[in-house]
Amino acid sequence: MLRKSGTLRRQPALWRRCRSLRQIKQVHALMVLRGFLSDPSALRELIFASAVAVRGGIAHARLVFDRIPHPDRFMYNTLIRGAAHSDAPRDAVSIYARMARRRGDCGGVRPDKLTFPFVLRACAAMGVGCTGAQVHAHVVKAGCESDAFVRNALIGMHASCGDLGVAAALFDSGARGDAVAWSAMISGCARRGDIGAARELFDESPVKDLVSWNVMITAYAKRGEMALARELFDRVPDRDVVSWNTMISGFVRSGSHRHAMELFEQMQCVGEKPDTVTVLSLLSACADSGDLDVGRRLHSYLSERFSRTGLTTVLGNALIDMYAKCGSMKNAHEAFWAMRDKDVSTWNSIIGGLALHGHVNESIDLFEKMLKGNVKPDEITFVAVLVACSHGGMVHKGHKYFNLMQQRYRIEPNVKHYGCMVDMLSRAGLLKEAFEFIDTMKVEPNSVIWRTLLGACRIHGEVELAEHANRELLKAKSDASGDYVLLSNIYASVGEWLGSEKMRKLMDDTGVNKEAGRAVIDGSSKDLMQSSRQF
């Protein structure tokens, strides 16, 4: 328990026990009740825990920071550090700008050698060399250019997005004996896309640290050059989890799922502990390849590893996505209800998965539970539930949810939502209503929408409407052979052989080749969902 006194003797141990943002907020509430927010040391601990110690707490740290009248240098540096390593490095630059503006004010603080490396890291992450150059000027004015950490950060920033000549000059002026400086140059060249220069520096480097090895492996893996990446990976003296993750994710991206799984097994054999990134890559591989058995093994591994705390939201979402893509909605459903913390993406994954696999009533029931649970749906949620309405022939509910999206949640429909509505009306045989609906759209209908209508016209033998849809497809410069084949088949189905032959001849005249085995009727909803899902 916290006790108000000159120092918080027991507080650091309490902070060290915080493993989540929720726990931090609980301790924060306790601090408010006990009056510790007037204690600078307590505020420093709170900001450090939120910005650095616990993942995803930077926004909370910023809320605390913005309410402090006169933050000290430690608070500024901690917040800048946390923001620089977050998904919003721009915040690090804005906090530094605030610090720089107030440094001459009464109570203001000056940046120091601990401030600049993180600001420069943020500039490099954003690719803003001009801002980095301004920070460089501040470094010189503060007399910090000779500090090794600051100098290496300057080299990395200039090498990746600033002036390569300045980076080289800093590197040549006493930094060549520093392995970190070599890594900064190699990483900078790799980020610029100059893999050749990065490899030359790597080969020339007298002492290669692990960062250099990982940078080069990552550069090759991102380009899909997995043979070169593997050659370096096999030569790394001491690999870390980043080395393994880079190779595994590289194999997943290149479609070599078997190699990814083999590396995962090898990783465990040598005693390297997989982390969240490892498992997310492998779950993605299982989802893409449809390997349900391996996916279940990964689920078992995760259940054992997170037996005490439960799965994180990110891992739970990935599991649901994997099971849904592998067609095992029973497992997806079980994973969903086993999750302690669910976000909107969790709900989107299960609602969308159920909809795509024909579990229409379950999908809509979960959507209604989501609304009753005060979870705010987003545009992807409505794509998912509209797909369910389309597959279930629930035209009335589809209109209801389409209106709810706009009127209650102020979400403007995009082409995917409109596409779902057209698909729903088309499946229900309401083709004239579908065409009228298109006339009310606030966005330009794309080829997927017209192709959906064309397929429905074939099913219902609507030649005149099919001709209209085909004209719109031609205006969209769609050259898919299935469009021509569909209209040709529509003519043939009603005995208009002249029209059928005319479309076949048009294909030949325009040079469109027929694609073997192409299904063009029932894929519209799936295309809309797959293009909308967030994982």
Short mmCIF file of C-alpha atoms in Angstrom, two decimals:
data_model
loop_
_atom_site.label_atom_id
_atom_site.label_comp_id
_atom_site.label_asym_id
_atom_site.label_seq_id
_atom_site.Cartn_x
_atom_site.Cartn_y
_atom_site.Cartn_z
CA MET A 1 0.00 0.00 0.00
CA LEU A 2 1.14 3.57 -0.65
CA ARG A 3 1.84 5.84 2.31
CA LYS A 4 2.12 9.59 1.99
CA SER A 5 5.56 10.71 3.13
CA GLY A 6 8.60 12.53 1.85
CA THR A 7 9.56 9.50 -0.22
CA LEU A 8 7.50 6.58 -1.51
CA ARG A 9 9.58 3.76 -0.13
CA ARG A 10 7.22 0.99 -1.19
CA GLN A 11 5.99 2.56 -4.44
CA PRO A 12 8.67 1.31 -6.91
CA ALA A 13 7.84 -2.31 -6.01
CA LEU A 14 4.18 -1.53 -6.70
CA TRP A 15 4.97 -0.09 -10.12
CA ARG A 16 7.10 -3.09 -10.99
CA ARG A 17 4.07 -5.30 -10.44
CA CYS A 18 2.03 -3.38 -13.04
CA ARG A 19 1.72 -5.47 -16.21
CA SER A 20 -1.12 -3.69 -17.98
CA LEU A 21 -2.61 -0.27 -18.55
CA ARG A 22 -5.60 -1.26 -16.43
CA GLN A 23 -3.32 -1.89 -13.44
CA ILE A 24 -1.59 1.43 -13.99
CA LYS A 25 -4.94 3.21 -13.99
CA GLN A 26 -5.86 1.46 -10.75
CA VAL A 27 -2.66 2.66 -9.09
CA HIS A 28 -3.24 6.12 -10.58
CA ALA A 29 -6.69 6.20 -8.96
CA LEU A 30 -5.13 5.19 -5.64
CA MET A 31 -2.61 8.02 -6.02
CA VAL A 32 -5.43 10.51 -6.53
CA LEU A 33 -7.21 9.27 -3.40
CA ARG A 34 -4.04 9.34 -1.28
CA GLY A 35 -2.87 12.72 -2.55
CA PHE A 36 0.32 11.53 -4.21
CA LEU A 37 -0.26 13.60 -7.37
CA SER A 38 1.37 16.51 -5.57
CA ASP A 39 4.54 14.44 -5.14
CA PRO A 40 6.96 14.91 -8.10
CA SER A 41 8.64 11.55 -7.52
CA ALA A 42 5.26 9.78 -7.67
CA LEU A 43 4.42 11.57 -10.92
CA ARG A 44 7.76 10.57 -12.43
CA GLU A 45 7.06 6.92 -11.56
CA LEU A 46 3.55 7.15 -13.02
CA ILE A 47 4.76 8.66 -16.30
CA PHE A 48 7.61 6.18 -16.59
CA ALA A 49 5.32 3.20 -15.99
CA SER A 50 2.75 4.45 -18.53
CA ALA A 51 5.15 5.63 -21.25
CA VAL A 52 7.93 3.05 -21.03
CA ALA A 53 7.29 0.10 -18.74
CA VAL A 54 3.87 -1.01 -20.04
CA ARG A 55 3.01 -1.37 -23.70
CA GLY A 56 0.18 0.80 -24.99
CA GLY A 57 0.19 3.28 -22.11
CA ILE A 58 1.68 6.29 -23.90
CA ALA A 59 -1.70 8.04 -24.30
CA HIS A 60 -2.32 7.75 -20.55
CA ALA A 61 1.16 9.08 -19.86
CA ARG A 62 0.40 12.06 -22.08
CA LEU A 63 -2.84 12.76 -20.18
CA VAL A 64 -0.94 12.82 -16.90
CA PHE A 65 1.87 14.91 -18.37
CA ASP A 66 -0.48 17.55 -19.82
CA ARG A 67 -1.94 18.20 -16.35
CA ILE A 68 1.43 18.93 -14.74
CA PRO A 69 2.02 22.72 -14.59
CA HIS A 70 5.81 22.53 -14.63
CA PRO A 71 7.10 19.11 -15.79
CA ASP A 72 10.80 18.50 -15.16
CA ARG A 73 13.44 17.20 -17.56
CA PHE A 74 12.96 13.57 -16.51
CA MET A 75 9.25 13.78 -17.31
CA TYR A 76 9.91 15.34 -20.72
CA ASN A 77 12.61 12.82 -21.59
CA THR A 78 10.53 9.86 -20.44
CA LEU A 79 7.50 10.92 -22.47
CA ILE A 80 9.63 11.63 -25.55
CA ARG A 81 11.28 8.24 -25.17
CA GLY A 82 7.95 6.44 -24.91
CA ALA A 83 6.46 8.29 -27.88
CA ALA A 84 9.55 7.67 -30.03
CA HIS A 85 9.12 3.93 -29.54
CA SER A 86 5.35 4.00 -30.08
CA ASP A 87 3.22 3.91 -33.20
CA ALA A 88 2.98 7.71 -33.07
CA PRO A 89 6.56 9.05 -33.21
CA ARG A 90 5.16 12.42 -34.26
CA ASP A 91 4.12 12.91 -30.63
CA ALA A 92 7.78 12.72 -29.57
CA VAL A 93 8.62 15.60 -31.91
CA SER A 94 5.67 17.70 -30.73
CA ILE A 95 6.58 17.14 -27.05
CA TYR A 96 10.18 18.11 -27.83
CA ALA A 97 8.95 21.24 -29.65
CA ARG A 98 6.99 22.19 -26.52
CA MET A 99 10.10 21.61 -24.43
CA ALA A 100 12.22 23.71 -26.79
CA ARG A 101 9.69 26.56 -26.80
CA ARG A 102 9.53 26.69 -23.00
CA ARG A 103 13.23 26.29 -22.26
CA GLY A 104 13.69 30.04 -21.79
CA ASP A 105 10.56 30.44 -19.66
CA CYS A 106 10.53 30.56 -15.92
CA GLY A 107 10.37 26.95 -14.85
CA GLY A 108 11.29 25.74 -18.32
CA VAL A 109 13.87 22.99 -18.85
CA ARG A 110 16.59 22.54 -21.43
CA PRO A 111 17.02 19.40 -23.54
CA ASP A 112 20.11 17.37 -22.72
CA LYS A 113 22.05 14.45 -24.15
CA LEU A 114 19.30 12.06 -23.01
CA THR A 115 16.65 14.02 -24.92
CA PHE A 116 18.19 14.17 -28.40
CA PRO A 117 18.65 10.46 -29.27
CA PHE A 118 14.94 9.76 -28.89
CA VAL A 119 13.85 12.87 -30.79
CA LEU A 120 16.22 11.93 -33.61
CA ARG A 121 14.88 8.37 -33.56
CA ALA A 122 11.37 9.77 -33.99
CA CYS A 123 12.51 11.96 -36.91
CA ALA A 124 14.05 8.90 -38.59
CA ALA A 125 10.89 6.84 -38.02
CA MET A 126 8.79 9.59 -39.61
CA GLY A 127 11.27 10.16 -42.44
CA VAL A 128 11.43 13.90 -41.77
CA GLY A 129 15.03 14.80 -42.52
CA CYS A 130 14.29 18.55 -42.47
CA THR A 131 13.02 18.36 -38.89
CA GLY A 132 15.98 16.18 -37.99
CA ALA A 133 18.33 18.85 -39.38
CA GLN A 134 16.70 21.44 -37.10
CA VAL A 135 17.17 19.15 -34.13
CA HIS A 136 20.81 18.70 -35.22
CA ALA A 137 21.22 22.48 -34.96
CA HIS A 138 19.86 22.33 -31.41
CA VAL A 139 22.32 19.53 -30.62
CA VAL A 140 25.24 21.70 -31.73
CA LYS A 141 23.92 24.68 -29.76
CA ALA A 142 23.58 22.50 -26.65
CA GLY A 143 27.15 21.21 -27.08
CA CYS A 144 26.05 17.56 -27.26
CA GLU A 145 27.39 16.63 -30.70
CA SER A 146 30.44 14.89 -29.24
CA ASP A 147 28.36 12.56 -27.06
CA ALA A 148 28.56 9.07 -28.55
CA PHE A 149 24.86 8.30 -28.14
CA VAL A 150 23.77 11.59 -29.67
CA ARG A 151 26.30 11.28 -32.50
CA ASN A 152 25.14 7.78 -33.38
CA ALA A 153 21.52 8.94 -33.36
CA LEU A 154 22.50 11.77 -35.72
CA ILE A 155 24.26 9.31 -38.03
CA GLY A 156 21.22 7.04 -38.07
CA MET A 157 18.80 9.89 -38.75
CA HIS A 158 20.85 11.48 -41.55
CA ALA A 159 21.68 8.10 -43.10
CA SER A 160 18.04 7.04 -43.26
CA CYS A 161 16.27 10.24 -44.27
CA GLY A 162 18.55 13.26 -44.04
CA ASP A 163 21.80 14.29 -45.66
CA LEU A 164 23.89 11.19 -46.38
CA GLY A 165 26.98 13.39 -46.71
CA VAL A 166 26.50 14.69 -43.17
CA ALA A 167 26.04 11.13 -41.93
CA ALA A 168 29.26 10.06 -43.63
CA ALA A 169 31.15 13.06 -42.20
CA LEU A 170 29.96 12.27 -38.67
CA PHE A 171 30.81 8.62 -39.21
CA ASP A 172 34.33 9.34 -40.49
CA SER A 173 35.15 11.81 -37.72
CA GLY A 174 35.97 9.37 -34.95
CA ALA A 175 32.96 7.05 -35.10
CA ARG A 176 34.42 4.20 -37.18
CA GLY A 177 35.60 2.43 -34.06
CA ASP A 178 32.06 2.28 -32.69
CA ALA A 179 29.99 -0.77 -33.64
CA VAL A 180 26.78 1.16 -32.97
CA ALA A 181 27.83 3.82 -35.49
CA TRP A 182 28.40 1.12 -38.11
CA SER A 183 24.93 -0.25 -37.35
CA ALA A 184 23.45 3.23 -37.71
CA MET A 185 25.03 3.68 -41.15
CA ILE A 186 24.03 0.20 -42.30
CA SER A 187 20.48 0.63 -41.02
CA GLY A 188 20.18 4.06 -42.61
CA CYS A 189 21.25 2.86 -46.04
CA ALA A 190 18.93 -0.13 -45.78
CA ARG A 191 15.99 2.11 -44.89
CA ARG A 192 16.74 4.28 -47.91
CA GLY A 193 16.41 1.14 -50.00
CA ASP A 194 20.09 1.08 -50.94
CA ILE A 195 20.73 -2.55 -50.00
CA GLY A 196 23.95 -2.65 -52.02
CA ALA A 197 25.52 0.18 -49.99
CA ALA A 198 24.23 -1.36 -46.76
CA ARG A 199 25.80 -4.72 -47.64
CA GLU A 200 29.14 -3.09 -48.52
CA LEU A 201 29.20 -1.35 -45.15
CA PHE A 202 28.19 -4.57 -43.42
CA ASP A 203 31.00 -6.55 -45.07
CA GLU A 204 33.49 -3.77 -44.33
CA SER A 205 32.48 -3.44 -40.66
CA PRO A 206 35.32 -4.70 -38.43
CA VAL A 207 32.97 -5.55 -35.55
CA LYS A 208 29.41 -6.56 -36.35
CA ASP A 209 26.93 -6.27 -33.52
CA LEU A 210 23.63 -8.14 -33.51
CA VAL A 211 21.77 -5.04 -34.69
CA SER A 212 23.81 -5.02 -37.92
CA TRP A 213 23.09 -8.68 -38.57
CA ASN A 214 19.36 -8.18 -37.95
CA VAL A 215 19.23 -5.07 -40.11
CA MET A 216 20.68 -6.91 -43.10
CA ILE A 217 18.51 -10.00 -42.55
CA THR A 218 15.44 -7.76 -42.32
CA ALA A 219 16.38 -5.84 -45.46
CA TYR A 220 16.67 -9.04 -47.52
CA ALA A 221 13.53 -10.56 -45.97
CA LYS A 222 11.44 -7.48 -46.77
CA ARG A 223 12.55 -7.70 -50.39
CA GLY A 224 11.61 -11.37 -50.49
CA GLU A 225 15.22 -12.44 -50.99
CA MET A 226 14.94 -15.24 -48.46
CA ALA A 227 17.96 -17.20 -49.71
CA LEU A 228 20.25 -14.24 -48.92
CA ALA A 229 18.44 -13.64 -45.64
CA ARG A 230 18.87 -17.31 -44.67
CA GLU A 231 22.56 -17.25 -45.60
CA LEU A 232 23.16 -14.39 -43.14
CA PHE A 233 20.83 -15.89 -40.52
CA ASP A 234 22.83 -19.11 -40.50
CA ARG A 235 26.04 -17.11 -39.92
CA VAL A 236 24.81 -14.98 -36.98
CA PRO A 237 27.02 -15.82 -33.96
CA ASP A 238 24.28 -15.23 -31.36
CA ARG A 239 20.71 -14.90 -32.59
CA ASP A 240 17.97 -13.20 -30.60
CA VAL A 241 14.19 -13.35 -30.91
CA VAL A 242 14.30 -10.52 -33.50
CA SER A 243 16.52 -12.66 -35.76
CA TRP A 244 14.10 -15.57 -35.59
CA ASN A 245 11.01 -13.38 -36.01
CA THR A 246 12.46 -11.65 -39.05
CA MET A 247 13.07 -14.96 -40.80
CA ILE A 248 9.73 -16.45 -39.80
CA SER A 249 7.75 -13.39 -40.92
CA GLY A 250 9.81 -13.24 -44.11
CA PHE A 251 8.92 -16.83 -44.98
CA VAL A 252 5.26 -16.13 -44.19
CA ARG A 253 5.18 -13.09 -46.48
CA SER A 254 6.82 -15.05 -49.28
CA GLY A 255 4.33 -17.91 -48.90
CA SER A 256 6.86 -20.42 -47.56
CA HIS A 257 4.73 -21.46 -44.62
CA ARG A 258 6.46 -24.81 -44.16
CA HIS A 259 9.84 -23.10 -43.73
CA ALA A 260 8.29 -20.71 -41.22
CA MET A 261 6.97 -23.59 -39.10
CA GLU A 262 10.26 -25.46 -39.32
CA LEU A 263 12.08 -22.38 -37.99
CA PHE A 264 9.55 -22.06 -35.17
CA GLU A 265 10.25 -25.65 -34.10
CA GLN A 266 14.00 -25.08 -34.41
CA MET A 267 13.65 -21.90 -32.36
CA GLN A 268 12.07 -23.83 -29.50
CA CYS A 269 14.66 -26.60 -29.74
CA VAL A 270 17.54 -24.16 -29.17
CA GLY A 271 15.77 -22.62 -26.18
CA GLU A 272 14.77 -19.28 -27.73
CA LYS A 273 11.43 -18.17 -26.29
CA PRO A 274 8.91 -17.10 -28.96
CA ASP A 275 7.18 -13.79 -28.35
CA THR A 276 3.93 -12.25 -29.55
CA VAL A 277 5.43 -11.25 -32.91
CA THR A 278 6.51 -14.85 -33.53
CA VAL A 279 3.10 -16.30 -32.86
CA LEU A 280 1.26 -13.60 -34.81
CA SER A 281 3.38 -14.37 -37.87
CA LEU A 282 2.70 -18.10 -37.55
CA LEU A 283 -1.04 -17.63 -37.02
CA SER A 284 -1.06 -15.53 -40.16
CA ALA A 285 0.70 -18.37 -41.99
CA CYS A 286 -1.91 -20.86 -40.76
CA ALA A 287 -4.73 -18.54 -41.82
CA ASP A 288 -3.27 -18.09 -45.30
CA SER A 289 -2.48 -21.76 -45.83
CA GLY A 290 -5.58 -23.15 -44.11
CA ASP A 291 -3.42 -25.35 -41.88
CA LEU A 292 -5.88 -25.90 -39.04
CA ASP A 293 -3.81 -28.59 -37.29
CA VAL A 294 -0.81 -26.30 -36.86
CA GLY A 295 -3.14 -23.48 -35.81
CA ARG A 296 -4.55 -25.66 -33.04
CA ARG A 297 -1.03 -26.54 -31.89
CA LEU A 298 -0.23 -22.84 -31.67
CA HIS A 299 -3.44 -22.27 -29.71
CA SER A 300 -2.41 -25.00 -27.28
CA TYR A 301 1.02 -23.41 -26.91
CA LEU A 302 -0.56 -20.02 -26.20
CA SER A 303 -3.05 -21.44 -23.71
CA GLU A 304 -0.22 -23.01 -21.74
CA ARG A 305 1.96 -19.91 -21.88
CA PHE A 306 -0.82 -17.49 -20.90
CA SER A 307 -2.60 -19.82 -18.48
CA ARG A 308 -2.44 -17.31 -15.63
CA THR A 309 -3.09 -14.00 -17.35
CA GLY A 310 -5.16 -15.06 -20.34
CA LEU A 311 -4.43 -14.17 -23.95
CA THR A 312 -3.78 -10.59 -24.94
CA THR A 313 -6.40 -8.98 -27.15
CA VAL A 314 -4.06 -8.96 -30.15
CA LEU A 315 -3.32 -12.69 -29.88
CA GLY A 316 -6.98 -13.53 -29.26
CA ASN A 317 -8.00 -11.57 -32.36
CA ALA A 318 -5.38 -13.38 -34.43
CA LEU A 319 -6.66 -16.76 -33.20
CA ILE A 320 -10.24 -15.92 -34.14
CA ASP A 321 -9.09 -14.74 -37.55
CA MET A 322 -7.07 -17.92 -38.10
CA TYR A 323 -9.92 -20.22 -37.13
CA ALA A 324 -12.39 -18.25 -39.26
CA LYS A 325 -10.14 -18.40 -42.33
CA CYS A 326 -9.59 -22.12 -41.77
CA GLY A 327 -13.37 -22.62 -41.61
CA SER A 328 -13.51 -23.74 -37.98
CA MET A 329 -16.11 -21.37 -36.56
CA LYS A 330 -16.66 -23.59 -33.52
CA ASN A 331 -13.05 -23.01 -32.45
CA ALA A 332 -13.30 -19.32 -33.36
CA HIS A 333 -16.39 -19.02 -31.18
CA GLU A 334 -14.66 -20.74 -28.24
CA ALA A 335 -11.61 -18.47 -28.59
CA PHE A 336 -13.88 -15.44 -28.65
CA TRP A 337 -15.72 -16.27 -25.43
CA ALA A 338 -12.48 -17.29 -23.68
CA MET A 339 -11.03 -13.80 -24.14
CA ARG A 340 -11.12 -11.58 -21.07
CA ASP A 341 -10.59 -8.31 -22.90
CA LYS A 342 -12.31 -7.74 -26.23
CA ASP A 343 -12.00 -4.71 -28.51
CA VAL A 344 -13.96 -3.74 -31.60
CA SER A 345 -11.61 -5.80 -33.80
CA THR A 346 -12.44 -8.88 -31.72
CA TRP A 347 -16.14 -8.43 -32.39
CA ASN A 348 -15.48 -7.64 -36.07
CA SER A 349 -13.48 -10.84 -36.51
CA ILE A 350 -16.12 -13.16 -35.08
CA ILE A 351 -19.12 -11.39 -36.64
CA GLY A 352 -17.41 -11.30 -40.05
CA GLY A 353 -16.21 -14.90 -39.81
CA LEU A 354 -19.66 -16.19 -38.91
CA ALA A 355 -21.21 -14.17 -41.73
CA LEU A 356 -18.82 -15.46 -44.38
CA HIS A 357 -19.33 -19.08 -43.33
CA GLY A 358 -23.10 -18.89 -43.44
CA HIS A 359 -23.78 -18.69 -39.69
CA VAL A 360 -26.05 -15.75 -40.34
CA ASN A 361 -28.26 -15.77 -37.25
CA GLU A 362 -25.27 -16.22 -34.90
CA SER A 363 -23.48 -13.34 -36.63
CA ILE A 364 -26.43 -11.00 -36.21
CA ASP A 365 -27.07 -12.14 -32.62
CA LEU A 366 -23.47 -11.31 -31.71
CA PHE A 367 -23.82 -7.92 -33.38
CA GLU A 368 -26.87 -7.21 -31.22
CA LYS A 369 -24.94 -8.35 -28.12
CA MET A 370 -22.13 -6.01 -29.11
CA LEU A 371 -24.54 -3.07 -29.24
CA LYS A 372 -26.14 -4.00 -25.91
CA GLY A 373 -22.67 -4.28 -24.37
CA ASN A 374 -21.95 -0.65 -25.31
CA VAL A 375 -19.13 -1.60 -27.67
CA LYS A 376 -19.13 1.05 -30.37
CA PRO A 377 -19.12 -0.55 -33.84
CA ASP A 378 -16.98 0.88 -36.62
CA GLU A 379 -17.31 0.85 -40.40
CA ILE A 380 -15.83 -2.68 -40.58
CA THR A 381 -18.43 -3.99 -38.14
CA PHE A 382 -21.20 -2.79 -40.42
CA VAL A 383 -19.60 -4.38 -43.47
CA ALA A 384 -19.61 -7.68 -41.54
CA VAL A 385 -23.23 -7.48 -40.40
CA LEU A 386 -24.43 -6.34 -43.84
CA VAL A 387 -22.69 -9.38 -45.34
CA ALA A 388 -24.63 -11.52 -42.84
CA CYS A 389 -27.90 -9.86 -43.87
CA SER A 390 -27.02 -10.42 -47.52
CA HIS A 391 -26.23 -14.11 -47.06
CA GLY A 392 -29.36 -14.61 -44.96
CA GLY A 393 -31.70 -12.75 -47.31
CA MET A 394 -32.61 -10.35 -44.50
CA VAL A 395 -33.39 -7.29 -46.57
CA HIS A 396 -35.38 -5.49 -43.87
CA LYS A 397 -32.61 -5.90 -41.28
CA GLY A 398 -30.00 -4.87 -43.83
CA HIS A 399 -31.80 -1.57 -44.44
CA LYS A 400 -32.22 -1.15 -40.67
CA TYR A 401 -28.49 -1.57 -39.97
CA PHE A 402 -27.52 0.56 -42.97
CA ASN A 403 -29.62 3.41 -41.56
CA LEU A 404 -28.42 2.77 -37.99
CA MET A 405 -24.82 3.14 -39.13
CA GLN A 406 -25.50 6.61 -40.47
CA GLN A 407 -28.07 7.98 -38.05
CA ARG A 408 -26.85 6.69 -34.68
CA TYR A 409 -23.13 6.18 -35.23
CA ARG A 410 -22.51 8.94 -37.82
CA ILE A 411 -20.57 6.62 -40.10
CA GLU A 412 -20.68 7.65 -43.74
CA PRO A 413 -21.13 4.56 -45.94
CA ASN A 414 -18.26 3.76 -48.28
CA VAL A 415 -18.24 1.68 -51.44
CA LYS A 416 -18.01 -1.56 -49.41
CA HIS A 417 -21.22 -0.79 -47.49
CA TYR A 418 -23.00 0.14 -50.71
CA GLY A 419 -21.65 -3.02 -52.31
CA CYS A 420 -23.08 -5.14 -49.48
CA MET A 421 -26.49 -3.52 -49.93
CA VAL A 422 -26.45 -4.13 -53.68
CA ASP A 423 -25.38 -7.74 -53.08
CA MET A 424 -28.19 -8.19 -50.55
CA LEU A 425 -30.85 -6.81 -52.91
CA SER A 426 -29.46 -8.81 -55.83
CA ARG A 427 -29.46 -12.10 -53.92
CA ALA A 428 -33.06 -11.44 -52.92
CA GLY A 429 -34.02 -10.97 -56.59
CA LEU A 430 -34.82 -7.27 -56.07
CA LEU A 431 -32.83 -6.21 -59.13
CA LYS A 432 -34.81 -3.09 -60.02
CA GLU A 433 -34.52 -1.92 -56.41
CA ALA A 434 -30.78 -2.62 -56.56
CA PHE A 435 -30.41 -0.45 -59.65
CA GLU A 436 -32.47 2.30 -58.01
CA PHE A 437 -30.31 2.03 -54.89
CA ILE A 438 -27.18 2.57 -56.99
CA ASP A 439 -28.66 5.85 -58.24
CA THR A 440 -28.83 7.09 -54.62
CA MET A 441 -25.19 6.25 -53.81
CA LYS A 442 -22.94 9.10 -52.72
CA VAL A 443 -19.88 7.36 -54.16
CA GLU A 444 -19.13 6.07 -57.64
CA PRO A 445 -20.05 2.38 -57.99
CA ASN A 446 -17.03 0.23 -58.77
CA SER A 447 -16.69 -2.81 -61.01
CA VAL A 448 -17.40 -5.20 -58.10
CA ILE A 449 -20.87 -3.69 -57.67
CA TRP A 450 -21.70 -3.86 -61.39
CA ARG A 451 -20.33 -7.39 -61.58
CA THR A 452 -22.52 -8.39 -58.64
CA LEU A 453 -25.55 -7.14 -60.52
CA LEU A 454 -24.45 -8.82 -63.72
CA GLY A 455 -24.20 -12.17 -61.93
CA ALA A 456 -27.65 -11.70 -60.36
CA CYS A 457 -29.11 -10.82 -63.76
CA ARG A 458 -27.86 -14.17 -65.06
CA ILE A 459 -29.57 -16.05 -62.25
CA HIS A 460 -32.88 -14.24 -62.78
CA GLY A 461 -32.68 -13.97 -66.60
CA GLU A 462 -32.85 -10.15 -66.68
CA VAL A 463 -31.35 -9.39 -70.09
CA GLU A 464 -32.12 -5.66 -70.23
CA LEU A 465 -30.69 -4.95 -66.79
CA ALA A 466 -27.68 -7.14 -67.59
CA GLU A 467 -26.96 -5.03 -70.69
CA HIS A 468 -27.07 -1.89 -68.53
CA ALA A 469 -24.68 -3.39 -65.96
CA ASN A 470 -22.34 -4.53 -68.70
CA ARG A 471 -22.29 -1.04 -70.25
CA GLU A 472 -21.24 0.36 -66.89
CA LEU A 473 -18.53 -2.27 -66.58
CA LEU A 474 -17.17 -1.31 -69.99
CA LYS A 475 -17.17 2.35 -68.92
CA ALA A 476 -15.10 1.29 -65.90
CA LYS A 477 -12.65 -0.24 -68.38
CA SER A 478 -13.10 -3.67 -66.80
CA ASP A 479 -11.40 -6.24 -69.01
CA ALA A 480 -12.28 -9.34 -66.95
CA SER A 481 -13.27 -12.17 -69.26
CA GLY A 482 -15.95 -13.32 -66.81
CA ASP A 483 -17.98 -10.16 -67.47
CA TYR A 484 -18.23 -10.99 -71.18
CA VAL A 485 -18.91 -14.66 -70.49
CA LEU A 486 -21.68 -13.82 -68.04
CA LEU A 487 -23.54 -11.58 -70.47
CA SER A 488 -23.03 -14.13 -73.25
CA ASN A 489 -24.52 -16.81 -71.01
CA ILE A 490 -27.45 -14.57 -70.08
CA TYR A 491 -28.30 -14.16 -73.76
CA ALA A 492 -27.97 -17.91 -74.29
CA SER A 493 -30.18 -18.75 -71.29
CA VAL A 494 -33.13 -16.89 -72.85
CA GLY A 495 -32.43 -18.16 -76.37
CA GLU A 496 -30.90 -14.95 -77.75
CA TRP A 497 -28.08 -16.74 -79.53
CA LEU A 498 -27.21 -13.72 -81.71
CA GLY A 499 -26.47 -11.65 -78.62
CA SER A 500 -24.47 -14.50 -77.09
CA GLU A 501 -22.33 -14.82 -80.20
CA LYS A 502 -21.91 -11.05 -80.34
CA MET A 503 -20.37 -11.01 -76.84
CA ARG A 504 -18.00 -13.89 -77.73
CA LYS A 505 -16.90 -11.98 -80.81
CA LEU A 506 -16.43 -8.81 -78.74
CA MET A 507 -14.06 -10.75 -76.48
CA ASP A 508 -12.01 -11.82 -79.49
CA ASP A 509 -12.00 -8.31 -80.99
CA THR A 510 -10.86 -6.66 -77.77
CA GLY A 511 -8.20 -9.31 -77.07
CA VAL A 512 -9.66 -10.48 -73.76
CA ASN A 513 -8.67 -14.05 -72.93
CA LYS A 514 -11.09 -16.35 -71.15
CA GLU A 515 -9.80 -17.39 -67.74
CA ALA A 516 -10.16 -21.08 -66.97
CA GLY A 517 -12.37 -22.03 -64.05
CA ARG A 518 -13.19 -18.48 -62.95
CA ALA A 519 -16.11 -18.14 -60.55
CA VAL A 520 -17.82 -14.78 -60.91
CA ILE A 521 -21.19 -15.05 -59.22
CA ASP A 522 -20.87 -15.63 -55.49
CA GLY A 523 -17.59 -13.99 -54.53
CA SER A 524 -18.79 -10.41 -54.10
CA SER A 525 -19.56 -10.48 -50.37
CA LYS A 526 -16.34 -12.34 -49.61
CA ASP A 527 -14.32 -9.79 -51.59
CA LEU A 528 -15.97 -6.96 -49.68
CA MET A 529 -15.29 -8.58 -46.31
CA GLN A 530 -11.70 -9.58 -47.01
CA SER A 531 -10.85 -6.06 -48.18
CA SER A 532 -12.39 -4.57 -45.05
CA ARG A 533 -11.05 -6.69 -42.21
CA GLN A 534 -8.50 -5.35 -39.76
CA PHE A 535 -6.02 -7.66 -38.08
#
